Every structure is written in C-alpha cells, then in structure tokens.
Coordinates of C-alpha atoms and ligand atoms in Angstrom, one line a residue:
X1 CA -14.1 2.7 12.0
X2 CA -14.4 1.5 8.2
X3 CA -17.2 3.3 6.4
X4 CA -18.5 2.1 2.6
X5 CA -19.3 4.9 0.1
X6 CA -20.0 4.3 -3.7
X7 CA -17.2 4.1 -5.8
X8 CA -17.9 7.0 -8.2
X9 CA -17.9 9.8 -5.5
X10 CA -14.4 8.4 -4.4
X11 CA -11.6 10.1 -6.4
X12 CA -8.7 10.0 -4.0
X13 CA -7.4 7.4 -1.5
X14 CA -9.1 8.0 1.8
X15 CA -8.6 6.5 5.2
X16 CA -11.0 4.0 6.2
X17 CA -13.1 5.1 3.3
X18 CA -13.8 1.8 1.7
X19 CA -15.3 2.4 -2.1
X20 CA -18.2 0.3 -3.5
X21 CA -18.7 -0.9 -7.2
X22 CA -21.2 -1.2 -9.1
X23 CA -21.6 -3.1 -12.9
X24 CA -19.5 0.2 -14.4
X25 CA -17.0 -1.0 -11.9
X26 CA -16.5 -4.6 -12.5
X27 CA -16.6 -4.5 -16.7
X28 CA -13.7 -1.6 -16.5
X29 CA -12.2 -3.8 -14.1
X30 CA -12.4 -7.0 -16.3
X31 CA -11.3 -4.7 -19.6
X32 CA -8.4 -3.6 -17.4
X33 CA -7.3 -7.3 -16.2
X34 CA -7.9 -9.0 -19.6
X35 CA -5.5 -6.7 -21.1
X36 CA -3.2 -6.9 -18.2
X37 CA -3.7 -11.3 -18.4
X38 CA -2.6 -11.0 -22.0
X39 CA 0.3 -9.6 -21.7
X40 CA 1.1 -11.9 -18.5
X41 CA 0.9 -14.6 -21.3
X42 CA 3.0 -13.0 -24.2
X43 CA 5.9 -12.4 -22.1
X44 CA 6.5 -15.8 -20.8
X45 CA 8.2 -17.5 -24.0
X46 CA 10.8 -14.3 -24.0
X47 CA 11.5 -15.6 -20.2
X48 CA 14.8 -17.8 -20.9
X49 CA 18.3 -17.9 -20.1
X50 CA 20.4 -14.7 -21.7
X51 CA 17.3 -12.0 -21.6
X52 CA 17.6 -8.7 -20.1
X53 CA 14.7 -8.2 -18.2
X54 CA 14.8 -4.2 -19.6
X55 CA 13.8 -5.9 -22.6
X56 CA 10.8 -7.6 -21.5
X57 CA 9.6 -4.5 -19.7
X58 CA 10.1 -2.6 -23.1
X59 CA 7.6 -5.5 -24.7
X60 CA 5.1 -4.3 -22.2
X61 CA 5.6 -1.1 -22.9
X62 CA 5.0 -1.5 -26.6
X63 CA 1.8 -3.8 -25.9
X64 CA 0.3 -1.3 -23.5
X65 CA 1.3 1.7 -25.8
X66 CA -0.3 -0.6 -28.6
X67 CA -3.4 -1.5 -26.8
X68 CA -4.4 2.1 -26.0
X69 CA -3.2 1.2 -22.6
X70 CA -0.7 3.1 -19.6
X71 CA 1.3 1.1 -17.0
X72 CA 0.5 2.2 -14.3
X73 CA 3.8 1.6 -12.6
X74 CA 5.6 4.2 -15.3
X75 CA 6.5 7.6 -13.3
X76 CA 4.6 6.3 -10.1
X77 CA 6.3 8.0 -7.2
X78 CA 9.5 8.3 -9.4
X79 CA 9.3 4.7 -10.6
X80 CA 10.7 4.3 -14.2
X81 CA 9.3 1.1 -15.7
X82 CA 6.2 -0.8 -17.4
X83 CA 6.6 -3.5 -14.7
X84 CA 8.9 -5.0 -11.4
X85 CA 10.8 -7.8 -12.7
X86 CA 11.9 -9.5 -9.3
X87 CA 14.5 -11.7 -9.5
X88 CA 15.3 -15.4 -6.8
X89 CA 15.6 -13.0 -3.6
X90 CA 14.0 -10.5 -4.8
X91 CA 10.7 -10.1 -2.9
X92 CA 9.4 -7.3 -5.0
X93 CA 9.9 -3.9 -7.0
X94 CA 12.1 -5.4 -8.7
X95 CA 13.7 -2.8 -11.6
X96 CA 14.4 -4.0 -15.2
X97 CA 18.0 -4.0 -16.1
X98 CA 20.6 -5.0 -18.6
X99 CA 21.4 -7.6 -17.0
X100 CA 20.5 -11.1 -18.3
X101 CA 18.6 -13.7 -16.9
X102 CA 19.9 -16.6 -15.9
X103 CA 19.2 -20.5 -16.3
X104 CA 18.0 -21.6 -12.7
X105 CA 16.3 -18.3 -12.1
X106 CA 13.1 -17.8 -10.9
X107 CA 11.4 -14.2 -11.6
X108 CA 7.9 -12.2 -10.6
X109 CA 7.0 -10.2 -13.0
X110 CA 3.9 -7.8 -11.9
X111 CA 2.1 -5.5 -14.3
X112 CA -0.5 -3.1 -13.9
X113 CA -2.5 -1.7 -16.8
X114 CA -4.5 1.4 -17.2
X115 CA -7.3 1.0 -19.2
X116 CA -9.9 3.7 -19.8
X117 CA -9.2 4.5 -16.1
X118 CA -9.3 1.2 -14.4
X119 CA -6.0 -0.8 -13.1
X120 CA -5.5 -4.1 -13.7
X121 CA -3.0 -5.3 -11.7
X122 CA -1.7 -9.3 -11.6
X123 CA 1.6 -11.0 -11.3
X124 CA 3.5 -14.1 -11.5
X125 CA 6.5 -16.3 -11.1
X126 CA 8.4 -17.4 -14.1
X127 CA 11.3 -19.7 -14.5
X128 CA 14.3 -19.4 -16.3
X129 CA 14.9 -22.6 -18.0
X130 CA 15.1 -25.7 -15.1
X131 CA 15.2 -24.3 -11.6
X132 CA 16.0 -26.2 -8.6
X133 CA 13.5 -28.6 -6.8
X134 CA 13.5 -26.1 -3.9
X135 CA 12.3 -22.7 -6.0
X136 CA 9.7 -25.0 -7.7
X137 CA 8.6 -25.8 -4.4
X138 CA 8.6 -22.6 -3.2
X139 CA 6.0 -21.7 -6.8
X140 CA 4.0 -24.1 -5.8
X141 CA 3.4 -22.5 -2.0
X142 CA 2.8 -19.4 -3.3
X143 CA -0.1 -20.3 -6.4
X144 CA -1.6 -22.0 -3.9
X145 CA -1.5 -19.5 -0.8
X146 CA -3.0 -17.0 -3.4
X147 CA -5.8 -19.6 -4.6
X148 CA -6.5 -19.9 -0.8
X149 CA -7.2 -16.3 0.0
X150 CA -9.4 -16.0 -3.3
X151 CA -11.4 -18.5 -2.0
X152 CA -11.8 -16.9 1.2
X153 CA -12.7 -13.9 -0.2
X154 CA -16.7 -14.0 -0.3
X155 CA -18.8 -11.4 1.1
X156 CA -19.7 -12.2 4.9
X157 CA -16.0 -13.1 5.7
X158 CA -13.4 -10.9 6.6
X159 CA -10.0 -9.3 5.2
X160 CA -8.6 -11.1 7.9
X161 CA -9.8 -14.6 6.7
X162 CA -8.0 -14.0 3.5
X163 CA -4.9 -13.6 5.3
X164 CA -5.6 -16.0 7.7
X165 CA -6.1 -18.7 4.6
X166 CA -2.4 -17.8 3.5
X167 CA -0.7 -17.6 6.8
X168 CA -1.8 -21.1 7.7
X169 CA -1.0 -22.6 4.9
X170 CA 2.1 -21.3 3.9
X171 CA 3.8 -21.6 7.6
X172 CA 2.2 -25.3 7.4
X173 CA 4.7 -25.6 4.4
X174 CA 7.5 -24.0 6.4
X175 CA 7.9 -20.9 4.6
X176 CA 6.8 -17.3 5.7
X177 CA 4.8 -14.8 4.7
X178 CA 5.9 -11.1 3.8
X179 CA 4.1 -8.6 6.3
X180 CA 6.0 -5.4 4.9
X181 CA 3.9 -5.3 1.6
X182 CA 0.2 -6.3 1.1
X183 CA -2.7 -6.2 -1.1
X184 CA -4.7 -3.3 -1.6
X185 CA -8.1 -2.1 -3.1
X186 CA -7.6 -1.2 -6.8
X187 CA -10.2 0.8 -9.2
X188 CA -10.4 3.9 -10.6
X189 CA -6.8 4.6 -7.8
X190 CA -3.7 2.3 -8.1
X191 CA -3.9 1.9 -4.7
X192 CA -7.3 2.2 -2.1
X193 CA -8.7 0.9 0.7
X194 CA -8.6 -1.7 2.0
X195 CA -5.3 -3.1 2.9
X196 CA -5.4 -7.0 2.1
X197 CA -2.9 -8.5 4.6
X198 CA -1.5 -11.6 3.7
X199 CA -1.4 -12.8 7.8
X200 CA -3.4 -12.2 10.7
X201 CA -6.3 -13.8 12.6
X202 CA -9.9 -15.0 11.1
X203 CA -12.9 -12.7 11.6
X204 CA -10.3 -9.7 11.8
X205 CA -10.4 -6.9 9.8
X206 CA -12.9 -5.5 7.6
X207 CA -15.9 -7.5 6.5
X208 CA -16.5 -8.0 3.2
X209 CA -19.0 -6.7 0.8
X210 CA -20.1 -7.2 -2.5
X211 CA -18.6 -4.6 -4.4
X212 CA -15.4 -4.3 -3.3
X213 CA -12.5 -4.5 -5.7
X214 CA -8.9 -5.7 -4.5
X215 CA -5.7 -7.3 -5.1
X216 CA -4.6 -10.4 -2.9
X217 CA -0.5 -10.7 -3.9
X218 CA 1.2 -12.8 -1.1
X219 CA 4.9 -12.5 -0.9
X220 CA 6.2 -16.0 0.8
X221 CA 9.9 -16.6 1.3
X222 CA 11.9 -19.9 1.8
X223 CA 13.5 -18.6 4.7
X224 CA 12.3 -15.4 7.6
X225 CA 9.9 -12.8 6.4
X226 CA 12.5 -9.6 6.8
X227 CA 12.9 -7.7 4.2
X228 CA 15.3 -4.8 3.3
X229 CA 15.2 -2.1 1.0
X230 CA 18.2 -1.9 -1.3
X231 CA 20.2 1.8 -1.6
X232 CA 18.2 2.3 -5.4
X233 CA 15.2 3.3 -3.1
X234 CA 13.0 0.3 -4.7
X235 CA 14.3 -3.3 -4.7
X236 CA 13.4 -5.3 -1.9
X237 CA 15.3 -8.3 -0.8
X238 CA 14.8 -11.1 1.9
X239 CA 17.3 -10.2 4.7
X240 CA 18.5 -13.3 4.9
X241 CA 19.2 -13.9 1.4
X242 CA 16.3 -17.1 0.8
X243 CA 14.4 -17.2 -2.1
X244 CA 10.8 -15.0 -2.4
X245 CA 7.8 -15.5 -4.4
X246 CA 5.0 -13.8 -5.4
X247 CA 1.6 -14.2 -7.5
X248 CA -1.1 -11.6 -7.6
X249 CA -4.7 -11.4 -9.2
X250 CA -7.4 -8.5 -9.2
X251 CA -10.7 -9.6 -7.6
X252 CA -14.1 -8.4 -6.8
X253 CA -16.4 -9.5 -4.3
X254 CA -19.9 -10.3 -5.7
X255 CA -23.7 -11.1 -4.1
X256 CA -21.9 -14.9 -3.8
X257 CA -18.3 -15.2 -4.2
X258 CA -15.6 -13.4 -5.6
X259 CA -14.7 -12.6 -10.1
X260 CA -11.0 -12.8 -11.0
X261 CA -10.4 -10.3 -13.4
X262 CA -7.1 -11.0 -14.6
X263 CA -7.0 -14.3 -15.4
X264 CA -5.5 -15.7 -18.7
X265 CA -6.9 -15.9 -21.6
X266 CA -4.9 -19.0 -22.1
X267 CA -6.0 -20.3 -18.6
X268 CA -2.0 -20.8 -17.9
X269 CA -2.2 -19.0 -14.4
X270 CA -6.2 -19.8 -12.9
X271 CA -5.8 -20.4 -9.6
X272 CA -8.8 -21.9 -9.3
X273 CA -8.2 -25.0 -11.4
X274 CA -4.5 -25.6 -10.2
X275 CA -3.4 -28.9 -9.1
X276 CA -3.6 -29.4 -5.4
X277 CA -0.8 -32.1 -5.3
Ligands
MF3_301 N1 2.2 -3.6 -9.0 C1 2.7 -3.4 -7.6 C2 1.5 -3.8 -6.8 O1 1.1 -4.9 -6.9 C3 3.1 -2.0 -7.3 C4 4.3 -1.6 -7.9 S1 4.6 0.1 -7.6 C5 6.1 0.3 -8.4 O2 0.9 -3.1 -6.0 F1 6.3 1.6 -8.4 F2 7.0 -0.3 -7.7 F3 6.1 -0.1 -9.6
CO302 CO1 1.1 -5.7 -8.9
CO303 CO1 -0.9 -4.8 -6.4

C-alpha cells in the first residue's frame, strides 16, 4: 500500500510513506541542484590523466565549504568523502584515493549537496583523456537510458515506466542494467520513498504525482548486471569485470511533466537536448 502525505510533516524515511512537495519544496530543491550542477561543471577540466581523484573530492569539499554548503555523502553511514569517484568497473561508491587517474579511463563522479536542508544529488561520467570506442559507447547508453526515464517520468505514469523506459533501451543496446542500486526520493532526507528502479514492467509500481521529488541514476554495464562489494565495505564492482556507467539528475514531478533541478549551468550534461545519434 503506498500512501502520500505532505512533505513538511515527513522528517524521517518511512515505508510506503511517499512525501509530497509543494513550491518551498521545489525552489530548495533547485537551490540545492544548481549548486550541486556547478560544481559537476568545475571539476571536469581537473579530470585528466595523472590526477588523484582525493584531489578532486577535496575541490568539492572546498566549493561546498565555500558555498555555505555540506556534502551529504561526508560521514554518511561511516562514509568519508565529498563525493564517489567510480572508476571503468566501478559501478558505484567509488572512494577517492591517491591514486592517479589514468589516460583511457572513464570515471562517475556523483555529488550530493546540502543546501539549507535540501539534497541535490547528480552525477556523471567523465573521461580521462581519449578512451576507447567501446566506453564511449557505453556513455552514450547510459545519458540516454537516463534522458529516457526523465521523460517517462510525468504524473499519471508509473515508477515502473521509468524503469521500463531504461530496461528497454539499454538491453536493446546489449548492455544491462544494475538492479542492486536504484533511485530514490530525495528532499529534506538523502534518501526517501520511493524507490526508482531502473528495470521492471510498465504500469508497475507506484503512480506518479505531482509533487514528488526523486533521483533516476541508472547504472548500465558492458557486460552482466552482478555486482560485488569490495572488502573496504563500499566499492562496487561488476562481477565480471566489464565496464559500468552511471549518470544521475534530481527531478520533480509537476501538474504536466517533470523539472530537472541539477542541470548545468553551462548546459554541458542536459539530457534533454542530447544528440540521439
Ligand atoms: N550519491 C549516492 C546516490 O546517488 C549515494 C552515495 S552514499 C555514499 O544515492 F555514502 F556512498 F556516499
Ligand atoms: Co548520487
Ligand atoms: Co542518488
């Protein structure tokens, strides 16, 4: 059973407890993932060949700090860093280390930003110099199974159709889609109802109201959807060693469509006017 309630009587994470938000909602929301956007942007010129990614996630840091901002991510259930910097196989939670980056790379890099109480949370895939015809490839699948379940994500249809949107496109494409992670309501909490599954059948789910605020962050891989989780507790890898992906916006559902609230200011990563080629 899925019940709705307004937003600002929700303060933790309940069940089937789906919040609803209203205009307070959506302009922290778009404070939040403007902020988050911008840093998105800054970082990418520091993504090249011989950069630690500890070094990046100290530039968010700063800018956050700067910004009168928190990562969210910093001391989250014992998680130590501004952001997850996940690198080729990588599928997600990726930690920042020492260790440099590397010409033929490709890395996720997912923020989340505090502002004034809301979370804006967005990700997406960088390359390290030129990467191989495959990876870029692999990019390509994933901006566009995440432009797919925006556009499916309009009040009448379902959670279900979002994922359904990205299953069929991406397994059309010969790749898979992650089912161990998923997308999840955002707000005032990190993480809230609803889940946002990145498979599954149209017309499942939850339906979809105006009001509702959410990330939709598909993880595809090159090769079978298994993951593992490495012995730090956090990383996760594809079991069979292929190459992952992942891009992620903040959304809210409105009287007619859906708002993106953590698009670039630089329009670099709009899903909405990518190529289609
Ligand atoms: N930003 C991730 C998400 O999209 C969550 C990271 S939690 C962390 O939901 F602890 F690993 F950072
Ligand atoms: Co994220
Ligand atoms: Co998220």
């Amino acid at each position: 059973m899925t019940t709705y309630v307004d937003a600002t009587s929700k303060k933790k994470r309940m069940h089937g407890v789906i919040p609803l938000h209203g205009e307070e909602g959506f302009a922290g929301m778009r404070k939040a993932g403007a902020l988050t956007a911008e840093v998105l942007d800054l970082v990418a010129p520091m993504v090249e060949p011989g950069t630690p990614t500890e070094r990046i996630d100290r530039f968010i840091y700063e800018f956050a700090r700067d910004n009168g901002a928190m990562p969210a991510t910093l001391n989250y259930r014992g998680y130590r860093y501004s952001s997850c910097t996940s690198i080729n196989h990588v599928v997600c939670h990726g930690m920042p280390s020492d260790k440099p980056l590397r010409e033929g790379d490709i890395v996720n890099i997912d923020v989340t930003l505090i502002v004034d109480g809301w979370h804006g949370d967005s990700s997406r895939m960088y390359t390290v110099g030129a990467v191989s015809r495959k990876a870029e490839r692999l990019i390509e699948v994933t901006y566009e199974c995440l432009r797919l379940g925006i556009e499916a994500a309009k009040p009448g249809n379902t959670t279900g159709d979002i994922g359904a949107a990205i299953q069929r496109y991406a397994e059309a494409e010969r790749t898979s889609v992650v089912r161990d992670f998923v997308g999840h309501g955002i707000g005032r909490l990190f993480h809230d109802e609803p889940n946002i599954l990145h498979f599954g059948n149209p017309g499942t789910g939850v339906e979809l109201k105006p009001g509702m605020i959410f990330t939709i962050e598909p993880m595809i891989n090159l090769g079978r959807p298994q993951v593992k989780i490495l012995n730090d507790g956090w990383t996760a890898v594809t079991r069979d060693r292929t190459l992952s992906a992942q891009c992620e916006h903040s959304v809210g559902i409105t009287e007619t469509g859906v708002e993106i609230f953590t698009l670039s200011p630089r329009d670099i990563f709009n899903p909405l006017i990518a190529r289609t080629a």
